[in-house]
CSV table of C-alpha atoms in Angstrom, one decimal:
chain,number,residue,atom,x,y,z
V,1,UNK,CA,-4.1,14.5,27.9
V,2,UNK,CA,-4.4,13.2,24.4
V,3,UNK,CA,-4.7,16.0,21.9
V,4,UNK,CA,-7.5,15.0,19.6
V,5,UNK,CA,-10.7,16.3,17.1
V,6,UNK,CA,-14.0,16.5,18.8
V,7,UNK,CA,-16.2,14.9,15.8
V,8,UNK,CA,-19.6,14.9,18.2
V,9,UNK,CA,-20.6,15.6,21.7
V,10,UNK,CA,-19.4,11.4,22.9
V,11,UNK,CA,-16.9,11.0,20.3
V,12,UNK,CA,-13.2,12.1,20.3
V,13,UNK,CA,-10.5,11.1,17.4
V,14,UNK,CA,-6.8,11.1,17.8
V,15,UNK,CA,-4.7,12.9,15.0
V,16,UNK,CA,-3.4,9.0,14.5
V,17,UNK,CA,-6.6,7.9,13.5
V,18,UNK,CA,-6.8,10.4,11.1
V,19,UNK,CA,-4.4,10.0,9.1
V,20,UNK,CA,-5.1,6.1,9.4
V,21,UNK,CA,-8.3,6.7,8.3
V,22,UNK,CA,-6.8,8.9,5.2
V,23,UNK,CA,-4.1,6.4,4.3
V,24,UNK,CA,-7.1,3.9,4.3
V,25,UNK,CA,-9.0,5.7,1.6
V,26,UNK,CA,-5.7,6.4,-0.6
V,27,UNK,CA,-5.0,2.3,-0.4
V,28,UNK,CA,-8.4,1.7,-1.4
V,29,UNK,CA,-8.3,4.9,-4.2
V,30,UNK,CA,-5.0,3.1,-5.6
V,31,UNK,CA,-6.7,-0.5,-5.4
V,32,UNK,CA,-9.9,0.5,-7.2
V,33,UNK,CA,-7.1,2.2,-10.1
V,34,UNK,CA,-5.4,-1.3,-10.0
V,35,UNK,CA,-8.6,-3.1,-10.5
V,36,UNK,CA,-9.3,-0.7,-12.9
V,37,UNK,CA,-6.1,-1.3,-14.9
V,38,UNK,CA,-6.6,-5.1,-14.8
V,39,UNK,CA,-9.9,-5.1,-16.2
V,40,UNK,CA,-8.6,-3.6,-19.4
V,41,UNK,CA,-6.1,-6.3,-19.5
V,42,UNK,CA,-8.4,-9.2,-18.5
V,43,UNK,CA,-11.5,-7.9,-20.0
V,44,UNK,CA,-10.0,-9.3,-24.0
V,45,UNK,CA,-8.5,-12.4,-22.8
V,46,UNK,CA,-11.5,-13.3,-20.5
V,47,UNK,CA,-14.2,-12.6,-23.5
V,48,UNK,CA,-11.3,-14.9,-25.6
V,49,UNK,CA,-11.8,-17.8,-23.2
V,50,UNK,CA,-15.5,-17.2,-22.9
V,51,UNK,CA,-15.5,-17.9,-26.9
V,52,UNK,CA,-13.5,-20.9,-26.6
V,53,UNK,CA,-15.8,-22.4,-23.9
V,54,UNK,CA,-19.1,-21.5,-25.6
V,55,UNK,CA,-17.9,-22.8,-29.3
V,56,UNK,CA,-16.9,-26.0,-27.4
V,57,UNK,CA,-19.8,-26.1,-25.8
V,58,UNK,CA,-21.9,-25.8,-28.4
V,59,UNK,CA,-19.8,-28.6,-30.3
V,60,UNK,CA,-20.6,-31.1,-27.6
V,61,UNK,CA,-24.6,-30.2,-27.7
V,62,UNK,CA,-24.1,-31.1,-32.1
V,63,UNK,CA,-23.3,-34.8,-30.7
V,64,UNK,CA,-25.6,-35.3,-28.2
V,65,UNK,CA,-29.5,-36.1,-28.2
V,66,UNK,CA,-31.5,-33.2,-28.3
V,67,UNK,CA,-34.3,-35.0,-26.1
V,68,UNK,CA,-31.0,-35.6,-23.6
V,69,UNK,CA,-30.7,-34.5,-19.7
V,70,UNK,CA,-27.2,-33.1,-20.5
V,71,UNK,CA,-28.2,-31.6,-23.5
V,72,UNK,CA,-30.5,-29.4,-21.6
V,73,UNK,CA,-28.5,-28.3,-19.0
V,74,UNK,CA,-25.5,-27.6,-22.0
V,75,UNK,CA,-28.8,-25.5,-23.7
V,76,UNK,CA,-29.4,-23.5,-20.4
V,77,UNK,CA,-25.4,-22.9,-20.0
V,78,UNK,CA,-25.5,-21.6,-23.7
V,79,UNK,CA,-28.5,-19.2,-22.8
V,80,UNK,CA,-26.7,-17.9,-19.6
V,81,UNK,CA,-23.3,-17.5,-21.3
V,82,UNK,CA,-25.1,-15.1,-24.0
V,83,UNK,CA,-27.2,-13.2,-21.6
């Protein structure tokens, strides 16, 4: 006989499972502190690169036809990047 918690009337759990499920939630409570952590890291460097790629951007739409096809779509990336 398997010793084990009753959790309803159809369902049994094993003591294995339950500390599975608890070493689940601490792996996932450390991950979300790790994501955490790397998002104060990235966050400056990403919003770095993001400057870079709009001021180049906005470089390329000064040489180009405003009445352009490209120039639109470089307009509507501009927009998006700022919103």
């Amino acid at each position: 006989m398997q010793l084990g918690v009753i959790i309803c009337k159809y369902t049994t759990v094993s003591i294995k499972q339950i500390y599975l499920f608890q070493e689940i939630i601490i792996l996932g409570f450390l991950l979300f502190i790790l994501l955490i952590s790397l998002r104060a890291i990235v966050g400056p460097l990403a919003s770095c690169l993001a400057k870079d790629k709009a001021e180049s951007e906005l470089k390329k739409l000064k040489s180009m036809s405003s009445m352009s096809a490209e120039a639109t779509v470089v307009r509507n990336y501009l927009d998006w990047m700022i919103d």
